[in-house]
């Protein structure tokens, strides 16, 4: 009987020591975060959470935050995704995960995260700003390379947000891009008007279609903001080209 009592006492002692070690890691992670020693915080929190079986949602979030600050973006995405699954601090968790993917250059994962966040938090200002900024940036980069299809896809992502100013800017970007394509084509084919009239007619039809599409986007931008002078200027230029 005494042996059993001693064995139980020994097991309890080991359990208490283990709990103390786990708590120590948690406290060291908290201290490192407070001191802005983010690399140390990630290391301590990661070890603590593994032993804790990832049940501490506060430290899961803190680990994601620390990892972003330490530029350990893969780790940040992993822990923020855990926080999202726990539905802990959803606004900042979705933003943190999206920013991690953005910094990794993983556009597909970035947009999937932001779009999932906006389903959970419709109209969230932080997520809409992230979506707008990245979509416009990616669209402009694609447009500069002449990849107009990708540029159009990126600009159109913004049209799903609730922020009217973001929508207006995206609509203007779409309209301006299509206008430039159509206008460039018209200048390019002008010499064909007399030398190759059939080819000229076919190419002009394509250019006119682009200009009409451009006008549709620009009209929508003006509906959101009638004072948009740049949109008005392009609409007038399109009207003159289509005469």
Tab-separated table of N, CA, C and O in Angstrom, residues 14-132:
chain	number	residue	atom	x	y	z
A	14	UNK	N	5.760	14.931	-10.788
A	14	UNK	CA	6.167	15.095	-12.185
A	14	UNK	C	5.173	15.981	-12.927
A	14	UNK	O	5.546	16.867	-13.697
A	15	UNK	N	3.857	15.756	-12.654
A	15	UNK	CA	2.819	16.563	-13.294
A	15	UNK	C	2.935	18.030	-12.942
A	15	UNK	O	2.806	18.901	-13.804
A	16	UNK	N	3.204	18.294	-11.665
A	16	UNK	CA	3.342	19.686	-11.228
A	16	UNK	C	4.553	20.343	-11.863
A	16	UNK	O	4.520	21.519	-12.259
A	17	UNK	N	5.659	19.591	-11.973
A	17	UNK	CA	6.877	20.133	-12.580
A	17	UNK	C	6.638	20.451	-14.053
A	17	UNK	O	7.086	21.479	-14.570
A	18	UNK	N	5.904	19.558	-14.738
A	18	UNK	CA	5.592	19.763	-16.153
A	18	UNK	C	4.742	21.022	-16.330
A	18	UNK	O	5.005	21.848	-17.199
A	19	UNK	N	3.734	21.168	-15.472
A	19	UNK	CA	2.858	22.346	-15.547
A	19	UNK	C	3.653	23.625	-15.315
A	19	UNK	O	3.422	24.644	-15.980
A	20	UNK	N	4.594	23.558	-14.394
A	20	UNK	CA	5.421	24.738	-14.107
A	20	UNK	C	6.293	25.092	-15.308
A	20	UNK	O	6.479	26.269	-15.641
A	21	UNK	N	6.831	24.053	-15.970
A	21	UNK	CA	7.654	24.296	-17.156
A	21	UNK	C	6.830	24.933	-18.275
A	21	UNK	O	7.294	25.837	-18.968
A	22	UNK	N	5.610	24.438	-18.455
A	22	UNK	CA	4.729	24.989	-19.487
A	22	UNK	C	4.394	26.446	-19.177
A	22	UNK	O	4.465	27.320	-20.058
A	23	UNK	N	4.039	26.723	-17.932
A	23	UNK	CA	3.717	28.091	-17.525
A	23	UNK	C	4.920	29.013	-17.697
A	23	UNK	O	4.772	30.180	-18.058
A	24	UNK	N	6.100	28.481	-17.434
A	24	UNK	CA	7.333	29.272	-17.566
A	24	UNK	C	7.540	29.688	-19.024
A	24	UNK	O	7.892	30.844	-19.307
A	25	UNK	N	7.317	28.766	-19.943
A	25	UNK	CA	7.438	29.095	-21.367
A	25	UNK	C	6.431	30.163	-21.779
A	25	UNK	O	6.746	31.083	-22.533
A	26	UNK	N	5.208	30.023	-21.295
A	26	UNK	CA	4.165	31.018	-21.590
A	26	UNK	C	4.588	32.389	-21.081
A	26	UNK	O	4.497	33.398	-21.813
A	27	UNK	N	5.061	32.445	-19.830
A	27	UNK	CA	5.460	33.716	-19.230
A	27	UNK	C	6.674	34.311	-19.940
A	27	UNK	O	6.768	35.533	-20.101
A	28	UNK	N	7.593	33.460	-20.365
A	28	UNK	CA	8.771	33.945	-21.099
A	28	UNK	C	8.360	34.489	-22.465
A	28	UNK	O	8.932	35.479	-22.942
A	29	UNK	N	7.366	33.866	-23.071
A	29	UNK	CA	6.850	34.386	-24.336
A	29	UNK	C	6.205	35.742	-24.154
A	29	UNK	O	6.423	36.666	-24.947
A	30	UNK	N	5.411	35.872	-23.088
A	30	UNK	CA	4.769	37.161	-22.784
A	30	UNK	C	5.802	38.258	-22.548
A	30	UNK	O	5.664	39.385	-23.030
A	31	UNK	N	6.850	37.911	-21.806
A	31	UNK	CA	7.901	38.886	-21.485
A	31	UNK	C	8.642	39.304	-22.756
A	31	UNK	O	8.953	40.490	-22.950
A	32	UNK	N	8.918	38.344	-23.639
A	32	UNK	CA	9.622	38.652	-24.885
A	32	UNK	C	8.764	39.549	-25.775
A	32	UNK	O	9.268	40.488	-26.407
A	33	UNK	N	7.469	39.278	-25.820
A	33	UNK	CA	6.561	40.102	-26.620
A	33	UNK	C	6.521	41.522	-26.074
A	33	UNK	O	6.592	42.500	-26.835
A	34	UNK	N	6.428	41.638	-24.764
A	34	UNK	CA	6.400	42.957	-24.131
A	34	UNK	C	7.676	43.731	-24.424
A	34	UNK	O	7.650	44.951	-24.619
A	35	UNK	N	8.811	43.028	-24.474
A	35	UNK	CA	10.102	43.660	-24.745
A	35	UNK	C	10.347	43.848	-26.246
A	35	UNK	O	11.408	44.339	-26.646
A	36	UNK	N	9.385	43.443	-27.077
A	36	UNK	CA	9.476	43.523	-28.532
A	36	UNK	C	10.612	42.663	-29.089
A	36	UNK	O	11.175	42.960	-30.150
A	37	UNK	N	10.937	41.615	-28.350
A	37	UNK	CA	11.905	40.627	-28.831
A	37	UNK	C	11.093	39.545	-29.546
A	37	UNK	O	10.832	38.470	-29.000
A	38	UNK	N	10.676	39.850	-30.750
A	38	UNK	CA	9.681	39.028	-31.428
A	38	UNK	C	10.188	37.634	-31.803
A	38	UNK	O	9.427	36.665	-31.756
A	39	UNK	N	11.457	37.543	-32.160
A	39	UNK	CA	12.005	36.223	-32.496
A	39	UNK	C	11.964	35.301	-31.282
A	39	UNK	O	11.596	34.124	-31.392
A	40	UNK	N	12.336	35.841	-30.134
A	40	UNK	CA	12.297	35.060	-28.888
A	40	UNK	C	10.852	34.708	-28.528
A	40	UNK	O	10.571	33.588	-28.083
A	41	UNK	N	9.958	35.655	-28.738
A	41	UNK	CA	8.548	35.403	-28.423
A	41	UNK	C	8.003	34.248	-29.265
A	41	UNK	O	7.302	33.379	-28.748
A	42	UNK	N	8.331	34.227	-30.545
A	42	UNK	CA	7.872	33.137	-31.414
A	42	UNK	C	8.402	31.803	-30.919
A	42	UNK	O	7.668	30.805	-30.857
A	43	UNK	N	9.679	31.772	-30.559
A	43	UNK	CA	10.296	30.522	-30.099
A	43	UNK	C	9.626	30.012	-28.828
A	43	UNK	O	9.301	28.822	-28.710
A	44	UNK	N	9.420	30.906	-27.854
A	44	UNK	CA	8.831	30.498	-26.570
A	44	UNK	C	7.360	30.109	-26.738
A	44	UNK	O	6.909	29.089	-26.205
A	45	UNK	N	6.629	30.930	-27.466
A	45	UNK	CA	5.215	30.621	-27.666
A	45	UNK	C	5.030	29.314	-28.446
A	45	UNK	O	4.128	28.529	-28.143
A	46	UNK	N	5.849	29.103	-29.464
A	46	UNK	CA	5.729	27.878	-30.268
A	46	UNK	C	5.923	26.636	-29.408
A	46	UNK	O	5.164	25.659	-29.507
A	47	UNK	N	6.937	26.689	-28.545
A	47	UNK	CA	7.209	25.547	-27.664
A	47	UNK	C	6.086	25.379	-26.644
A	47	UNK	O	5.629	24.263	-26.383
A	48	UNK	N	5.647	26.489	-26.094
A	48	UNK	CA	4.569	26.460	-25.101
A	48	UNK	C	3.278	25.898	-25.701
A	48	UNK	O	2.625	25.026	-25.120
A	49	UNK	N	2.931	26.390	-26.868
A	49	UNK	CA	1.661	25.979	-27.485
A	49	UNK	C	1.670	24.504	-27.890
A	49	UNK	O	0.643	23.831	-27.821
A	50	UNK	N	2.818	24.017	-28.298
A	50	UNK	CA	2.926	22.599	-28.624
A	50	UNK	C	2.632	21.742	-27.397
A	50	UNK	O	1.885	20.763	-27.454
A	51	UNK	N	3.204	22.149	-26.261
A	51	UNK	CA	2.973	21.419	-25.008
A	51	UNK	C	1.548	21.639	-24.508
A	51	UNK	O	0.959	20.762	-23.881
A	52	UNK	N	1.003	22.795	-24.794
A	52	UNK	CA	-0.349	23.163	-24.382
A	52	UNK	C	-1.419	22.575	-25.305
A	52	UNK	O	-2.611	22.716	-25.054
A	53	UNK	N	-0.974	21.913	-26.375
A	53	UNK	CA	-1.863	21.329	-27.387
A	53	UNK	C	-2.698	22.395	-28.100
A	53	UNK	O	-3.838	22.164	-28.490
A	54	UNK	N	-2.121	23.563	-28.240
A	54	UNK	CA	-2.713	24.666	-29.004
A	54	UNK	C	-4.109	25.025	-28.515
A	54	UNK	O	-5.031	25.231	-29.314
A	55	UNK	N	-4.240	25.139	-27.204
A	55	UNK	CA	-5.544	25.472	-26.621
A	55	UNK	C	-5.643	26.921	-26.153
A	55	UNK	O	-6.725	27.380	-25.791
A	56	UNK	N	-4.521	27.622	-26.119
A	56	UNK	CA	-4.485	28.993	-25.611
A	56	UNK	C	-4.636	29.961	-26.783
A	56	UNK	O	-3.669	30.291	-27.469
A	57	UNK	N	-5.865	30.417	-27.026
A	57	UNK	CA	-6.126	31.255	-28.198
A	57	UNK	C	-5.402	32.603	-28.133
A	57	UNK	O	-4.982	33.134	-29.162
A	58	UNK	N	-5.244	33.144	-26.935
A	58	UNK	CA	-4.547	34.428	-26.795
A	58	UNK	C	-3.108	34.297	-27.268
A	58	UNK	O	-2.605	35.125	-28.035
A	59	UNK	N	-2.426	33.240	-26.837
A	59	UNK	CA	-1.021	33.050	-27.214
A	59	UNK	C	-0.882	32.597	-28.672
A	59	UNK	O	0.128	32.882	-29.310
A	60	UNK	N	-1.869	31.908	-29.188
A	60	UNK	CA	-1.848	31.572	-30.614
A	60	UNK	C	-1.827	32.860	-31.430
A	60	UNK	O	-1.034	33.026	-32.362
A	61	UNK	N	-2.709	33.791	-31.066
A	61	UNK	CA	-2.745	35.081	-31.752
A	61	UNK	C	-1.437	35.833	-31.539
A	61	UNK	O	-0.861	36.384	-32.489
A	62	UNK	N	-0.957	35.863	-30.300
A	62	UNK	CA	0.286	36.569	-29.994
A	62	UNK	C	1.463	36.002	-30.778
A	62	UNK	O	2.356	36.743	-31.198
A	63	UNK	N	1.457	34.690	-30.970
A	63	UNK	CA	2.538	34.054	-31.721
A	63	UNK	C	2.474	34.470	-33.187
A	63	UNK	O	3.502	34.755	-33.809
A	64	UNK	N	1.267	34.527	-33.740
A	64	UNK	CA	1.111	34.994	-35.118
A	64	UNK	C	1.577	36.424	-35.277
A	64	UNK	O	2.301	36.763	-36.228
A	65	UNK	N	1.189	37.273	-34.334
A	65	UNK	CA	1.601	38.677	-34.368
A	65	UNK	C	3.119	38.799	-34.286
A	65	UNK	O	3.742	39.535	-35.063
A	66	UNK	N	3.716	38.077	-33.344
A	66	UNK	CA	5.166	38.133	-33.165
A	66	UNK	C	5.889	37.637	-34.408
A	66	UNK	O	6.914	38.200	-34.824
A	67	UNK	N	5.355	36.590	-35.031
A	67	UNK	CA	5.974	36.037	-36.229
A	67	UNK	C	5.934	37.042	-37.379
A	67	UNK	O	6.903	37.172	-38.140
A	68	UNK	N	4.822	37.750	-37.529
A	68	UNK	CA	4.762	38.788	-38.564
A	68	UNK	C	5.813	39.860	-38.314
A	68	UNK	O	6.495	40.318	-39.222
A	69	UNK	N	5.934	40.266	-37.046
A	69	UNK	CA	6.903	41.299	-36.698
A	69	UNK	C	8.338	40.822	-36.917
A	69	UNK	O	9.222	41.611	-37.262
A	70	UNK	N	8.556	39.523	-36.719
A	70	UNK	CA	9.892	38.938	-36.893
A	70	UNK	C	10.152	38.529	-38.347
A	70	UNK	O	11.199	37.945	-38.651
A	71	UNK	N	9.201	38.819	-39.237
A	71	UNK	CA	9.292	38.485	-40.653
A	71	UNK	C	9.352	36.977	-40.888
A	71	UNK	O	9.910	36.515	-41.880
A	72	UNK	N	8.755	36.237	-39.970
A	72	UNK	CA	8.614	34.785	-40.137
A	72	UNK	C	7.196	34.529	-40.666
A	72	UNK	O	6.307	34.058	-39.963
A	73	UNK	N	6.988	34.878	-41.915
A	73	UNK	CA	5.637	34.974	-42.448
A	73	UNK	C	4.921	33.629	-42.572
A	73	UNK	O	3.703	33.557	-42.408
A	74	UNK	N	5.642	32.579	-42.877
A	74	UNK	CA	5.004	31.248	-42.931
A	74	UNK	C	4.434	30.874	-41.566
A	74	UNK	O	3.317	30.359	-41.458
A	75	UNK	N	5.228	31.139	-40.529
A	75	UNK	CA	4.782	30.843	-39.162
A	75	UNK	C	3.602	31.731	-38.788
A	75	UNK	O	2.635	31.271	-38.160
A	76	UNK	N	3.669	32.990	-39.184
A	76	UNK	CA	2.576	33.925	-38.887
A	76	UNK	C	1.274	33.441	-39.511
A	76	UNK	O	0.223	33.417	-38.856
A	77	UNK	N	1.326	33.042	-40.776
A	77	UNK	CA	0.120	32.567	-41.465
A	77	UNK	C	-0.451	31.343	-40.756
A	77	UNK	O	-1.672	31.223	-40.580
A	78	UNK	N	0.418	30.459	-40.321
A	78	UNK	CA	-0.005	29.228	-39.635
A	78	UNK	C	-0.757	29.550	-38.348
A	78	UNK	O	-1.858	29.019	-38.101
A	79	UNK	N	-0.202	30.430	-37.525
A	79	UNK	CA	-0.836	30.707	-36.232
A	79	UNK	C	-2.068	31.603	-36.368
A	79	UNK	O	-3.045	31.415	-35.637
A	80	UNK	N	-2.041	32.546	-37.279
A	80	UNK	CA	-3.248	33.350	-37.489
A	80	UNK	C	-4.387	32.488	-38.039
A	80	UNK	O	-5.553	32.714	-37.713
A	81	UNK	N	-4.048	31.505	-38.869
A	81	UNK	CA	-5.075	30.600	-39.381
A	81	UNK	C	-5.696	29.796	-38.238
A	81	UNK	O	-6.907	29.557	-38.229
A	82	UNK	N	-4.876	29.410	-37.266
A	82	UNK	CA	-5.409	28.725	-36.075
A	82	UNK	C	-6.368	29.649	-35.329
A	82	UNK	O	-7.449	29.237	-34.901
A	83	UNK	N	-5.947	30.913	-35.171
A	83	UNK	CA	-6.785	31.879	-34.459
A	83	UNK	C	-8.120	32.066	-35.181
A	83	UNK	O	-9.177	32.161	-34.547
A	84	UNK	N	-8.076	32.103	-36.506
A	84	UNK	CA	-9.305	32.229	-37.292
A	84	UNK	C	-10.215	31.036	-37.044
A	84	UNK	O	-11.435	31.187	-36.861
A	85	UNK	N	-9.646	29.847	-37.049
A	85	UNK	CA	-10.451	28.636	-36.841
A	85	UNK	C	-11.087	28.627	-35.452
A	85	UNK	O	-12.173	28.078	-35.257
A	86	UNK	N	-10.404	29.224	-34.476
A	86	UNK	CA	-10.981	29.357	-33.134
A	86	UNK	C	-11.957	30.536	-33.061
A	86	UNK	O	-12.575	30.777	-32.016
A	87	UNK	N	-12.028	31.308	-34.173
A	87	UNK	CA	-12.857	32.529	-34.227
A	87	UNK	C	-12.438	33.527	-33.154
A	87	UNK	O	-13.262	34.236	-32.554
A	88	UNK	N	-11.137	33.594	-32.937
A	88	UNK	CA	-10.595	34.512	-31.937
A	88	UNK	C	-10.140	35.801	-32.625
A	88	UNK	O	-9.347	35.772	-33.561
A	89	UNK	N	-10.641	36.936	-32.168
A	89	UNK	CA	-10.233	38.249	-32.674
A	89	UNK	C	-10.199	38.224	-34.211
A	89	UNK	O	-9.172	38.513	-34.832
A	90	UNK	N	-11.342	37.890	-34.813
A	90	UNK	CA	-11.390	37.601	-36.241
A	90	UNK	C	-10.863	38.732	-37.130
A	90	UNK	O	-10.164	38.467	-38.114
A	91	UNK	N	-11.185	39.953	-36.797
A	91	UNK	CA	-10.727	41.091	-37.604
A	91	UNK	C	-9.205	41.067	-37.738
A	91	UNK	O	-8.653	40.947	-38.831
A	92	UNK	N	-8.508	41.117	-36.614
A	92	UNK	CA	-7.046	41.167	-36.633
A	92	UNK	C	-6.426	39.851	-37.088
A	92	UNK	O	-5.339	39.844	-37.675
A	93	UNK	N	-7.091	38.743	-36.809
A	93	UNK	CA	-6.554	37.446	-37.223
A	93	UNK	C	-6.582	37.302	-38.740
A	93	UNK	O	-5.603	36.860	-39.358
A	94	UNK	N	-7.691	37.670	-39.352
A	94	UNK	CA	-7.765	37.622	-40.810
A	94	UNK	C	-6.767	38.598	-41.439
A	94	UNK	O	-6.091	38.271	-42.419
A	95	UNK	N	-6.690	39.795	-40.886
A	95	UNK	CA	-5.753	40.797	-41.412
A	95	UNK	C	-4.318	40.302	-41.274
A	95	UNK	O	-3.511	40.406	-42.213
A	96	UNK	N	-3.982	39.753	-40.105
A	96	UNK	CA	-2.622	39.254	-39.886
A	96	UNK	C	-2.258	38.137	-40.840
A	96	UNK	O	-1.152	38.105	-41.400
A	97	UNK	N	-3.194	37.210	-41.058
A	97	UNK	CA	-2.936	36.098	-41.980
A	97	UNK	C	-2.782	36.612	-43.414
A	97	UNK	O	-1.875	36.188	-44.143
A	98	UNK	N	-3.658	37.516	-43.808
A	98	UNK	CA	-3.588	38.066	-45.168
A	98	UNK	C	-2.274	38.812	-45.388
A	98	UNK	O	-1.637	38.676	-46.444
A	99	UNK	N	-1.850	39.586	-44.405
A	99	UNK	CA	-0.595	40.330	-44.535
A	99	UNK	C	0.601	39.390	-44.631
A	99	UNK	O	1.565	39.661	-45.357
A	100	UNK	N	0.535	38.288	-43.913
A	100	UNK	CA	1.620	37.300	-43.986
A	100	UNK	C	1.717	36.743	-45.403
A	100	UNK	O	2.813	36.655	-45.982
A	101	UNK	N	0.575	36.382	-45.987
A	101	UNK	CA	0.580	35.864	-47.353
A	101	UNK	C	1.019	36.932	-48.351
A	101	UNK	O	1.731	36.632	-49.323
A	102	UNK	N	0.604	38.158	-48.130
A	102	UNK	CA	1.014	39.253	-49.015
A	102	UNK	C	2.536	39.402	-48.986
A	102	UNK	O	3.177	39.547	-50.036
A	103	UNK	N	3.104	39.337	-47.789
A	103	UNK	CA	4.554	39.494	-47.661
A	103	UNK	C	5.317	38.294	-48.227
A	103	UNK	O	6.494	38.414	-48.584
A	104	UNK	N	4.650	37.160	-48.315
A	104	UNK	CA	5.257	35.978	-48.930
A	104	UNK	C	5.099	35.985	-50.456
A	104	UNK	O	5.647	35.137	-51.148
A	105	UNK	N	4.330	36.954	-50.959
A	105	UNK	CA	4.074	37.018	-52.390
A	105	UNK	C	3.096	35.969	-52.864
A	105	UNK	O	3.051	35.628	-54.047
A	106	UNK	N	2.278	35.456	-51.923
A	106	UNK	CA	1.297	34.420	-52.272
A	106	UNK	C	-0.062	35.084	-52.493
A	106	UNK	O	-0.914	35.115	-51.601
A	107	UNK	N	-0.250	35.604	-53.701
A	107	UNK	CA	-1.462	36.359	-54.016
A	107	UNK	C	-2.728	35.516	-53.901
A	107	UNK	O	-3.757	35.996	-53.421
A	108	UNK	N	-2.662	34.287	-54.362
A	108	UNK	CA	-3.848	33.433	-54.337
A	108	UNK	C	-4.322	33.204	-52.910
A	108	UNK	O	-5.517	33.333	-52.601
A	109	UNK	N	-3.374	32.895	-52.015
A	109	UNK	CA	-3.719	32.680	-50.603
A	109	UNK	C	-4.166	33.982	-49.945
A	109	UNK	O	-5.068	33.986	-49.100
A	110	UNK	N	-3.534	35.093	-50.351
A	110	UNK	CA	-3.911	36.406	-49.813
A	110	UNK	C	-5.382	36.700	-50.104
A	110	UNK	O	-6.158	37.019	-49.197
A	111	UNK	N	-5.764	36.588	-51.365
A	111	UNK	CA	-7.139	36.921	-51.742
A	111	UNK	C	-8.142	35.936	-51.153
A	111	UNK	O	-9.246	36.329	-50.760
A	112	UNK	N	-7.759	34.669	-51.071
A	112	UNK	CA	-8.661	33.675	-50.468
A	112	UNK	C	-8.925	34.017	-49.005
A	112	UNK	O	-10.056	33.905	-48.517
A	113	UNK	N	-7.883	34.465	-48.305
A	113	UNK	CA	-8.024	34.827	-46.889
A	113	UNK	C	-8.897	36.068	-46.723
A	113	UNK	O	-9.805	36.100	-45.883
A	114	UNK	N	-8.629	37.086	-47.522
A	114	UNK	CA	-9.405	38.329	-47.421
A	114	UNK	C	-10.875	38.082	-47.766
A	114	UNK	O	-11.780	38.570	-47.072
A	115	UNK	N	-11.101	37.320	-48.819
A	115	UNK	CA	-12.481	37.053	-49.231
A	115	UNK	C	-13.230	36.219	-48.199
A	115	UNK	O	-14.416	36.450	-47.930
A	116	UNK	N	-12.529	35.264	-47.583
A	116	UNK	CA	-13.142	34.481	-46.501
A	116	UNK	C	-13.454	35.385	-45.315
A	116	UNK	O	-14.510	35.268	-44.677
A	117	UNK	N	-12.539	36.310	-45.020
A	117	UNK	CA	-12.754	37.247	-43.924
A	117	UNK	C	-13.952	38.148	-44.163
A	117	UNK	O	-14.734	38.420	-43.242
A	118	UNK	N	-14.126	38.585	-45.401
A	118	UNK	CA	-15.251	39.472	-45.711
A	118	UNK	C	-16.587	38.740	-45.693
A	118	UNK	O	-17.634	39.360	-45.511
A	119	UNK	N	-16.554	37.417	-45.879
A	119	UNK	CA	-17.784	36.637	-45.719
A	119	UNK	C	-18.173	36.573	-44.252
A	119	UNK	O	-19.357	36.621	-43.892
A	120	UNK	N	-17.162	36.449	-43.394
A	120	UNK	CA	-17.407	36.409	-41.948
A	120	UNK	C	-17.715	37.797	-41.406
A	120	UNK	O	-18.531	37.964	-40.500
A	121	UNK	N	-17.033	38.798	-41.971
A	121	UNK	CA	-17.148	40.169	-41.458
A	121	UNK	C	-17.470	41.111	-42.622
A	121	UNK	O	-16.616	41.888	-43.055
A	122	UNK	N	-18.690	41.053	-43.155
A	122	UNK	CA	-19.049	41.882	-44.313
A	122	UNK	C	-18.807	43.370	-44.060
A	122	UNK	O	-19.154	43.898	-43.003
A	123	UNK	N	-18.157	44.016	-45.044
A	123	UNK	CA	-17.923	45.453	-44.935
A	123	UNK	C	-16.795	45.837	-44.003
A	123	UNK	O	-16.581	47.031	-43.756
A	124	UNK	N	-16.020	44.872	-43.511
A	124	UNK	CA	-14.924	45.185	-42.595
A	124	UNK	C	-13.931	46.139	-43.266
A	124	UNK	O	-13.381	45.833	-44.325
A	125	UNK	N	-13.708	47.280	-42.652
A	125	UNK	CA	-12.891	48.333	-43.269
A	125	UNK	C	-11.447	47.901	-43.485
A	125	UNK	O	-10.845	48.214	-44.526
A	126	UNK	N	-10.877	47.184	-42.524
A	126	UNK	CA	-9.474	46.771	-42.647
A	126	UNK	C	-9.281	45.773	-43.786
A	126	UNK	O	-8.329	45.875	-44.564
A	127	UNK	N	-10.179	44.807	-43.884
A	127	UNK	CA	-10.073	43.807	-44.944
A	127	UNK	C	-10.357	44.412	-46.319
A	127	UNK	O	-9.699	44.073	-47.304
A	128	UNK	N	-11.325	45.319	-46.380
A	128	UNK	CA	-11.624	45.963	-47.666
A	128	UNK	C	-10.445	46.811	-48.132
A	128	UNK	O	-10.128	46.841	-49.327
A	129	UNK	N	-9.790	47.467	-47.205
A	129	UNK	CA	-8.618	48.282	-47.572
A	129	UNK	C	-7.494	47.397	-48.097
A	129	UNK	O	-6.828	47.740	-49.089
A	130	UNK	N	-7.268	46.264	-47.441
A	130	UNK	CA	-6.244	45.323	-47.907
A	130	UNK	C	-6.567	44.825	-49.314
A	130	UNK	O	-5.693	44.775	-50.183
A	131	UNK	N	-7.828	44.447	-49.530
A	131	UNK	CA	-8.252	43.946	-50.834
A	131	UNK	C	-8.069	45.014	-51.904
A	131	UNK	O	-7.524	44.740	-52.989
A	132	UNK	N	-8.512	46.215	-51.610
A	132	UNK	CA	-8.413	47.324	-52.566
A	132	UNK	C	-6.954	47.615	-52.923
A	132	UNK	O	-6.589	47.676	-54.104
